[in-house]
Short mmCIF file of C-alpha atoms in Angstrom, two decimals:
data_model
loop_
_atom_site.label_atom_id
_atom_site.label_comp_id
_atom_site.label_asym_id
_atom_site.label_seq_id
_atom_site.Cartn_x
_atom_site.Cartn_y
_atom_site.Cartn_z
CA PRO H 13 0.00 0.00 0.00
CA ASN H 14 1.04 3.59 -0.69
CA ASN H 15 2.34 5.55 2.29
CA ARG H 16 1.48 9.08 1.23
CA PHE H 17 2.98 10.81 4.28
CA ALA H 18 6.40 9.73 5.44
CA VAL H 19 7.02 8.21 2.00
CA ALA H 20 4.80 9.08 -0.96
CA ALA H 21 4.65 6.48 -3.73
CA SER H 22 6.15 7.40 -7.08
CA MET H 23 3.89 7.65 -10.11
CA PRO H 24 4.32 8.66 -13.77
CA ALA H 25 4.11 12.41 -14.23
CA ALA H 26 2.71 12.16 -17.79
CA ARG H 27 -0.37 10.03 -16.91
CA THR H 28 -3.76 11.57 -17.77
CA SER H 29 -7.26 11.08 -16.37
CA ALA H 30 -8.90 7.81 -17.51
CA GLY H 31 -6.18 7.37 -20.14
CA ARG H 32 -7.37 10.41 -22.14
CA PRO H 33 -4.95 13.10 -23.37
CA GLY H 34 -5.08 16.30 -21.35
CA ARG H 35 -3.44 18.11 -18.44
CA PRO H 36 -0.83 15.81 -16.83
CA ILE H 37 -1.74 14.63 -13.33
CA GLN H 38 0.82 15.86 -10.80
CA ALA H 39 -0.20 13.34 -8.11
CA GLU H 40 -2.99 11.07 -7.00
CA ASN H 41 -5.89 12.62 -5.14
CA GLY H 42 -5.13 12.67 -1.42
CA VAL H 43 -1.34 12.97 -1.76
CA LEU H 44 -0.05 15.47 0.83
CA ARG H 45 1.15 18.71 -0.72
CA SER H 46 2.05 20.75 2.38
CA ILE H 47 1.62 20.94 6.16
CA THR H 48 1.63 23.93 8.50
CA LEU H 49 1.90 23.49 12.28
CA THR H 50 1.27 26.32 14.77
CA ASN H 51 1.95 25.84 18.51
CA PHE H 52 1.66 22.10 17.86
CA LYS H 53 3.91 20.06 20.16
CA ALA H 54 7.54 21.09 19.50
CA HIS H 55 6.68 23.43 16.61
CA SER H 56 5.78 27.07 17.23
CA HIS H 57 5.40 27.67 13.52
CA PHE H 58 6.44 25.04 11.01
CA HIS H 59 5.69 24.78 7.29
CA LEU H 60 6.82 22.08 4.87
CA ASP H 61 6.03 21.56 1.15
CA PHE H 62 6.11 17.96 -0.06
CA ASN H 63 7.14 16.49 -3.37
CA PRO H 64 4.34 14.43 -4.95
CA HIS H 65 6.65 11.44 -5.05
CA VAL H 66 9.09 10.19 -2.35
CA ASN H 67 9.84 12.38 0.69
CA PHE H 68 12.30 11.82 3.56
CA ILE H 69 12.17 13.80 6.81
CA VAL H 70 15.48 13.63 8.64
CA GLY H 71 16.36 15.10 12.03
CA SER H 72 17.79 14.42 15.46
CA ASN H 73 15.78 12.90 18.26
CA GLY H 74 13.29 15.33 19.85
CA THR H 75 13.28 17.76 16.92
CA GLY H 76 9.60 17.08 16.03
CA LYS H 77 9.64 14.46 13.26
CA SER H 78 6.93 12.38 14.98
CA ALA H 79 5.03 15.60 15.75
CA ILE H 80 4.66 16.18 11.98
CA LEU H 81 3.16 12.70 11.61
CA ALA H 82 0.90 13.32 14.66
CA GLY H 83 -0.28 16.56 13.02
CA VAL H 84 -1.27 14.68 9.87
CA ILE H 85 -3.23 12.14 11.94
CA GLN H 86 -4.92 14.91 13.98
CA ALA H 87 -5.88 16.98 10.93
CA LEU H 88 -7.51 13.98 9.20
CA GLY H 89 -9.76 13.18 12.15
CA GLY H 90 -7.63 10.48 13.74
CA ASN H 91 -6.22 10.03 17.23
CA PRO H 92 -2.42 10.39 17.30
CA ASN H 93 -2.30 8.51 20.65
CA LYS H 94 -4.53 5.57 19.74
CA HIS H 95 -1.99 2.73 19.59
CA SER H 96 0.55 3.88 22.16
CA GLY H 97 0.65 6.06 25.23
CA THR H 98 3.88 7.61 23.97
CA ALA H 99 3.05 7.85 20.27
CA GLY H 100 3.71 11.43 19.31
CA GLY H 101 3.78 12.59 22.95
CA ALA H 102 1.30 12.53 25.83
CA ARG H 103 -1.96 10.61 25.49
CA ALA H 104 -4.18 13.61 26.39
CA ALA H 105 -5.16 16.01 23.61
CA GLN H 106 -3.67 18.85 25.66
CA GLY H 107 -0.29 17.25 25.02
CA LEU H 108 -0.67 18.32 21.37
CA ILE H 109 -0.75 22.03 22.33
CA GLN H 110 2.66 23.55 22.98
CA ASP H 111 3.41 24.34 26.61
CA GLY H 112 2.54 27.93 27.51
CA LYS H 113 0.13 28.31 24.56
CA ASP H 114 -3.66 28.32 24.57
CA TYR H 115 -4.24 27.02 21.07
CA ALA H 116 -2.69 25.01 18.25
CA SER H 117 -3.54 24.38 14.61
CA VAL H 118 -2.64 22.01 11.79
CA VAL H 119 -3.27 22.89 8.14
CA LEU H 120 -2.98 20.18 5.47
CA VAL H 121 -3.14 20.79 1.72
CA LEU H 122 -4.01 17.67 -0.31
CA TYR H 123 -4.04 17.11 -4.05
CA ASN H 124 -7.59 16.94 -5.42
CA GLY H 125 -7.19 17.34 -9.17
CA SER H 126 -7.27 13.75 -10.42
CA ASP H 127 -10.14 11.32 -11.01
CA ASP H 128 -12.95 11.14 -8.43
CA PRO H 129 -12.14 14.38 -6.55
CA TRP H 130 -13.61 15.26 -3.17
CA GLU H 131 -16.64 17.53 -3.56
CA THR H 132 -16.53 20.21 -0.85
CA GLN H 133 -18.95 22.86 0.30
CA ARG H 134 -18.73 26.15 -1.52
CA ALA H 135 -16.20 28.55 -0.01
CA SER H 136 -15.95 32.25 -0.88
CA THR H 137 -15.74 33.07 -4.60
CA GLN H 138 -12.09 34.06 -4.44
CA THR H 139 -11.08 31.06 -2.31
CA GLN H 140 -13.05 28.63 -4.47
CA ALA H 141 -11.51 29.99 -7.66
CA ARG H 142 -8.01 29.57 -6.22
CA LEU H 143 -8.75 26.03 -5.01
CA GLU H 144 -10.16 25.01 -8.37
CA GLU H 145 -7.17 26.54 -10.17
CA GLU H 146 -4.69 24.77 -7.89
CA ARG H 147 -6.85 21.63 -7.64
CA ASN H 148 -6.29 21.27 -3.89
CA VAL H 149 -8.37 20.63 -0.80
CA THR H 150 -7.32 22.24 2.51
CA VAL H 151 -8.11 20.66 5.89
CA THR H 152 -7.63 22.64 9.10
CA SER H 153 -7.70 21.32 12.69
CA GLU H 154 -7.83 23.89 15.50
CA LEU H 155 -7.22 22.95 19.16
CA THR H 156 -8.08 25.24 22.08
CA ARG H 157 -6.98 24.74 25.70
CA LEU H 158 -9.91 24.96 28.15
CA ALA H 159 -10.17 25.07 31.93
CA GLY H 160 -10.08 21.83 33.85
CA ASN H 161 -7.39 20.22 31.70
CA LYS H 162 -9.80 19.99 28.73
CA THR H 163 -9.34 20.71 25.05
CA SER H 164 -11.82 21.61 22.31
CA SER H 165 -11.24 20.90 18.63
CA ARG H 166 -12.73 22.35 15.45
CA TYR H 167 -12.31 21.42 11.79
CA LYS H 168 -12.57 23.26 8.49
CA ILE H 169 -12.52 22.03 4.90
CA ASN H 170 -11.52 24.73 2.41
CA GLY H 171 -12.30 27.36 5.06
CA VAL H 172 -15.82 26.07 5.71
CA ALA H 173 -16.63 24.71 9.16
CA ALA H 174 -16.86 20.90 9.19
CA THR H 175 -17.42 18.11 11.69
CA ARG H 176 -14.92 15.42 12.63
CA LYS H 177 -17.21 12.95 10.86
CA GLN H 178 -16.97 14.94 7.62
CA VAL H 179 -13.18 15.08 7.88
CA ALA H 180 -13.07 11.32 8.51
CA ALA H 181 -15.28 10.84 5.44
CA LEU H 182 -12.79 12.88 3.39
CA ALA H 183 -9.92 10.68 4.61
CA GLU H 184 -11.94 7.56 3.79
CA HIS H 185 -12.69 8.96 0.32
CA PHE H 186 -8.95 9.27 -0.33
CA ASN H 187 -8.30 5.89 1.41
CA LEU H 188 -6.08 7.55 4.03
CA GLN H 189 -6.07 5.08 6.96
CA VAL H 190 -4.38 7.39 9.44
CA GLU H 191 -5.09 5.10 12.44
CA ASN H 192 -3.85 1.96 10.68
CA PRO H 193 -0.33 1.26 12.09
CA CYS H 194 0.73 -0.30 8.78
CA ALA H 195 -0.20 2.85 6.87
CA VAL H 196 1.07 5.32 9.50
CA LEU H 197 3.73 3.71 11.67
CA THR H 198 5.15 5.92 14.40
CA GLN H 199 8.49 5.34 16.05
CA ALA H 200 6.94 4.48 19.43
CA VAL H 201 4.54 1.91 17.94
CA HIS H 202 7.46 0.39 15.99
CA ALA H 203 9.55 0.13 19.18
CA ASN H 204 6.69 -1.47 21.12
CA PHE H 205 6.22 -3.99 18.34
CA LEU H 206 9.89 -5.01 18.42
CA ARG H 207 10.02 -5.16 22.22
CA GLU H 208 7.06 -7.54 22.54
CA THR H 209 7.18 -9.18 25.99
CA SER H 210 3.54 -10.28 26.50
CA GLY H 211 3.60 -13.49 24.51
CA GLY H 212 2.57 -11.99 21.18
CA LYS H 213 -0.62 -10.26 22.29
CA ARG H 214 0.56 -6.83 21.16
CA ARG H 215 1.66 -8.22 17.82
CA TYR H 216 -1.71 -9.88 17.42
CA ASP H 217 -3.43 -6.58 18.33
CA PHE H 218 -1.12 -4.87 15.83
CA PHE H 219 -2.18 -7.37 13.18
CA LEU H 220 -5.85 -6.81 13.96
CA ALA H 221 -5.43 -3.03 13.71
CA ALA H 222 -3.36 -3.28 10.51
CA CYS H 223 -6.02 -5.29 8.66
CA ASN H 224 -8.93 -3.41 10.31
CA ALA H 225 -10.03 -6.67 11.92
CA ASP H 226 -10.79 -4.88 15.19
CA ILE H 227 -13.31 -2.71 13.34
CA VAL H 228 -14.77 -5.78 11.68
CA ARG H 229 -14.96 -7.51 15.08
CA GLU H 230 -16.74 -4.54 16.63
CA ARG H 231 -19.20 -4.45 13.74
CA LEU H 232 -19.68 -8.23 13.99
CA LEU H 233 -20.38 -8.01 17.74
CA ALA H 234 -22.78 -5.15 17.13
CA ALA H 235 -24.50 -7.13 14.37
CA ARG H 236 -24.75 -10.19 16.67
CA ASP H 237 -26.29 -8.09 19.42
CA GLU H 238 -28.68 -6.57 16.92
CA TYR H 239 -29.55 -10.05 15.63
CA LYS H 240 -30.28 -11.25 19.17
CA GLY H 241 -32.46 -8.20 19.76
CA ILE H 242 -34.35 -8.80 16.52
CA ALA H 243 -34.80 -12.51 17.33
CA THR H 244 -36.13 -11.67 20.80
CA SER H 245 -38.45 -9.06 19.37
CA LEU H 246 -39.62 -11.53 16.71
CA GLU H 247 -40.41 -14.16 19.37
CA LYS H 248 -42.43 -11.63 21.32
CA HIS H 249 -44.30 -10.63 18.18
CA GLU H 250 -45.02 -14.28 17.39
CA GLU H 251 -46.36 -14.77 20.92
CA ARG H 252 -48.61 -11.81 20.43
CA GLY H 253 -49.51 -12.88 16.91
CA ALA H 254 -52.44 -15.21 17.75
CA PRO H 255 -54.41 -12.73 19.87
CA LEU H 256 -53.56 -10.03 17.36
CA ALA H 257 -54.95 -12.21 14.54
CA ASP H 258 -58.19 -12.65 16.50
CA ARG H 259 -58.31 -8.93 17.08
CA VAL H 260 -57.67 -8.33 13.39
CA ALA H 261 -60.55 -10.64 12.43
CA SER H 262 -62.85 -8.99 14.95
CA THR H 263 -61.74 -5.58 13.78
CA SER H 264 -62.35 -6.60 10.16
CA LYS H 265 -65.93 -7.57 11.04
CA LEU H 266 -66.40 -4.27 12.81
CA VAL H 267 -64.97 -2.45 9.81
CA ALA H 268 -67.35 -4.29 7.46
CA GLU H 269 -70.29 -3.50 9.76
CA ALA H 270 -69.18 0.12 9.94
CA SER H 271 -68.94 0.22 6.14
CA ARG H 272 -72.51 -1.05 5.81
CA ARG H 273 -73.67 1.45 8.40
CA ASP H 274 -71.87 4.23 6.54
CA ALA H 275 -73.59 3.17 3.31
CA LEU H 276 -77.01 3.25 5.04
CA GLU H 277 -76.21 6.63 6.55
CA ARG H 278 -75.26 7.93 3.10
CA ASP H 279 -78.57 6.61 1.68
CA VAL H 280 -80.51 8.25 4.52
CA SER H 281 -78.62 11.50 3.99
CA ALA H 282 -79.41 11.38 0.26
CA ALA H 283 -83.12 10.72 0.98
CA GLU H 284 -83.22 13.56 3.51
CA ALA H 285 -81.59 15.85 1.00
CA GLU H 286 -84.13 14.86 -1.69
CA LEU H 287 -87.02 15.43 0.76
CA ALA H 288 -85.62 18.81 1.67
CA TRP H 289 -85.41 19.77 -2.00
CA ALA H 290 -88.98 18.59 -2.53
CA GLU H 291 -90.11 20.85 0.31
CA VAL H 292 -88.14 23.67 -1.23
CA ARG H 293 -89.79 23.15 -4.61
CA LYS H 294 -93.24 23.01 -2.92
CA VAL H 295 -92.58 26.26 -1.09
CA GLU H 296 -91.32 27.82 -4.31
CA ARG H 297 -94.54 26.81 -6.13
CA ALA H 298 -96.67 28.18 -3.26
CA ALA H 299 -94.64 31.35 -3.30
CA GLY H 300 -95.17 31.65 -7.06
CA ALA H 301 -98.97 31.25 -6.64
CA GLY H 302 -98.95 33.80 -3.81
CA GLU H 303 -97.00 36.23 -5.95
CA ALA H 304 -99.56 35.80 -8.76
CA GLU H 305 -102.43 36.45 -6.32
CA VAL H 306 -100.62 39.47 -4.95
CA SER H 307 -100.12 40.75 -8.48
CA ARG H 308 -103.86 40.26 -9.21
CA LEU H 309 -104.80 42.08 -6.01
CA LYS H 310 -102.37 44.84 -6.87
CA ASP H 311 -104.14 45.21 -10.21
CA LYS H 312 -107.49 45.42 -8.43
CA VAL H 313 -106.14 48.00 -6.04
CA GLY H 314 -104.80 49.98 -8.99
CA GLU H 315 -108.18 49.83 -10.72
CA ALA H 316 -109.97 50.93 -7.55
CA THR H 317 -107.45 53.73 -7.15
CA ARG H 318 -108.10 54.89 -10.71
CA ARG H 319 -111.85 54.78 -10.08
CA GLU H 320 -111.39 56.76 -6.90
CA GLU H 321 -109.35 59.33 -8.77
CA SER H 322 -112.11 59.52 -11.43
CA ALA H 323 -114.78 59.99 -8.74
CA VAL H 324 -112.71 62.71 -7.12
CA GLU H 325 -112.39 64.42 -10.48
CA GLU H 326 -116.18 64.14 -10.99
CA LEU H 327 -116.81 65.56 -7.54
CA GLY H 328 -114.51 68.44 -8.33
CA ARG H 329 -116.34 69.07 -11.56
CA LEU H 330 -119.74 69.08 -9.76
CA ARG H 331 -118.37 71.41 -7.13
CA ALA H 332 -117.19 73.76 -9.84
CA LEU H 333 -120.61 73.54 -11.51
CA THR H 334 -122.36 74.30 -8.21
CA GLU H 335 -120.13 77.30 -7.66
CA GLU H 336 -120.84 78.47 -11.17
CA ARG H 337 -124.59 78.10 -10.66
CA THR H 338 -124.29 79.94 -7.36
CA ARG H 339 -122.56 82.81 -9.10
CA GLU H 340 -125.27 82.80 -11.77
CA ARG H 341 -127.93 82.92 -9.03
CA GLU H 342 -126.22 85.86 -7.46
CA VAL H 343 -126.11 87.60 -10.81
CA ARG H 344 -129.77 86.87 -11.38
CA LEU H 345 -130.63 88.10 -7.90
CA GLN H 346 -128.81 91.28 -8.72
CA GLN H 347 -130.75 91.50 -11.94
CA LEU H 348 -133.97 90.92 -9.95
CA HIS H 349 -133.13 93.73 -7.60
CA ALA H 350 -132.38 95.94 -10.54
CA ALA H 351 -135.70 94.95 -12.12
CA GLN H 352 -137.59 95.66 -8.92
CA ALA H 353 -135.93 99.06 -8.71
CA ALA H 354 -136.77 99.68 -12.30
CA ALA H 355 -140.42 98.64 -11.57
CA LYS H 356 -140.62 101.08 -8.67
CA ALA H 357 -139.06 103.83 -10.72
CA ALA H 358 -141.21 103.28 -13.81
CA ALA H 359 -144.86 102.80 -13.00
CA GLN H 360 -145.81 102.91 -16.66
CA GLU H 361 -143.84 99.72 -17.20
CA HIS H 362 -145.27 98.03 -14.11
CA ARG H 363 -146.96 95.39 -16.07
CA LYS H 364 -143.92 94.80 -18.16
CA ALA H 365 -141.91 94.77 -15.03
CA GLN H 366 -144.41 92.40 -13.43
CA ARG H 367 -144.13 90.14 -16.41
CA ALA H 368 -140.39 90.48 -16.22
CA ALA H 369 -140.59 89.84 -12.55
CA GLY H 370 -142.74 86.79 -13.16
CA GLU H 371 -140.31 85.55 -15.73
CA ALA H 372 -137.50 86.26 -13.32
CA GLN H 373 -139.38 84.40 -10.60
CA ASP H 374 -139.88 81.48 -12.95
CA ALA H 375 -136.20 81.55 -13.88
CA LEU H 376 -135.32 81.79 -10.22
CA GLY H 377 -137.54 78.79 -9.49
CA GLU H 378 -135.88 76.86 -12.25
CA THR H 379 -132.51 77.96 -10.96
CA ARG H 380 -133.43 76.93 -7.45
CA GLY H 381 -134.65 73.58 -8.77
CA GLU H 382 -131.46 73.11 -10.71
CA LEU H 383 -129.50 74.19 -7.65
CA ALA H 384 -131.38 71.72 -5.47
CA ALA H 385 -130.85 69.01 -8.10
CA ALA H 386 -127.16 69.90 -8.24
CA ARG H 387 -126.94 69.68 -4.48
CA ARG H 388 -128.69 66.34 -4.49
CA ARG H 389 -126.33 65.14 -7.24
CA ARG H 390 -123.40 66.40 -5.20
CA ASP H 391 -124.64 64.55 -2.10
CA GLU H 392 -125.13 61.37 -4.14
CA VAL H 393 -121.64 61.66 -5.63
CA SER H 394 -120.20 62.30 -2.15
CA ALA H 395 -122.03 59.28 -0.75
CA GLN H 396 -120.89 57.14 -3.71
CA HIS H 397 -117.34 58.39 -3.23
CA GLU H 398 -117.44 57.45 0.44
CA ARG H 399 -118.73 53.97 -0.42
CA LYS H 400 -115.95 53.50 -3.00
CA ARG H 401 -113.35 54.70 -0.50
CA GLY H 402 -114.68 52.17 2.02
CA ASN H 403 -114.55 49.41 -0.62
CA LEU H 404 -111.02 50.48 -1.55
CA ASP H 405 -109.88 50.32 2.07
CA SER H 406 -111.48 46.86 2.43
CA ALA H 407 -109.75 45.68 -0.78
CA LYS H 408 -106.39 47.02 0.42
CA ALA H 409 -106.79 45.29 3.81
CA ALA H 410 -107.78 42.01 2.12
CA ALA H 411 -104.84 42.25 -0.30
CA ALA H 412 -102.40 42.93 2.55
CA ALA H 413 -103.77 39.97 4.50
CA ARG H 414 -103.39 37.67 1.47
CA LEU H 415 -99.88 38.94 0.82
CA ASP H 416 -98.87 38.20 4.43
CA ALA H 417 -100.43 34.74 4.17
CA ALA H 418 -98.56 34.07 0.92
CA ARG H 419 -95.20 35.09 2.51
#
């Protein structure tokens, strides 16, 4: 297997993606391009650019070679102290932060320009453009010293906040097994392996870790426990199955009965609706007949009103005639007085005046008769008018009563 950290495997520089001609691939995806350590173990500020092929890191004891490897493990979501209490320093995470400092950080830049690249969240426009141009992915691990001998850690991928699970998924995507001692072998783990004194147990544990058998064993134990739980649950369900089947059958009968009842209720509702509509149509027909009767009564009232208006006009005409005859009587009385004066003044025309007076008396009698007849006619018309008004009021009252009954 390729060791992409302490020693990166060599590969042809002229190879292209999927065998097609194009931009030469500088390295496989996931090959480490650079690392930057800040306040991390022995390094206050350390930066190193890697060649995409083979790299050797050489230095005296205690100068921080293992700290570089621990930084790679930490940045990719692993535990630098998993396999040994002395691997890369103290077991506690606080041992990764330089003494006297409150924080530490590790920044890894990995190649991501070959086939099947890691798709990251979108960073800022400028940062994303640079990353796409350089075809890299940057992973950052930040450690902060807290009170009570505790440490908090945060991760970023291309400047975007990420969880440890997302960083581990990135490492798995690139097949970077940072906690596999065969892929990342620290000096302390190597020494413990050579100094085996417990009858081979550590070597066997090393073998299990190297081939990921411990993970498989954990998953197998978890699957066995899950299988036992499912089997127990299945037995309980089978025990409850018989009464549940009876309840299902009983419930099915109840459902069928309820369905029949619902059908009957729908039929009853439909019949009630039809009856209601029949009543509505009956009321509408009765209302139509009432409206016709009201219209007929309105016509009668209108006719009676017209007759009343005609009678009032006739009464007015008779009153005008009576007044005219009264004025004529007054004129004739004046003429009579003038004639009497003329008779007194002219004795020689006494006879003529007497005849004139007789004629005037006759005319006066006729006038008085006509006046009496006119008065009688007026009284008759007034009485007839009163009777018609009474009939009109009766008709209006009857029409109003019928209209109320029809409503």
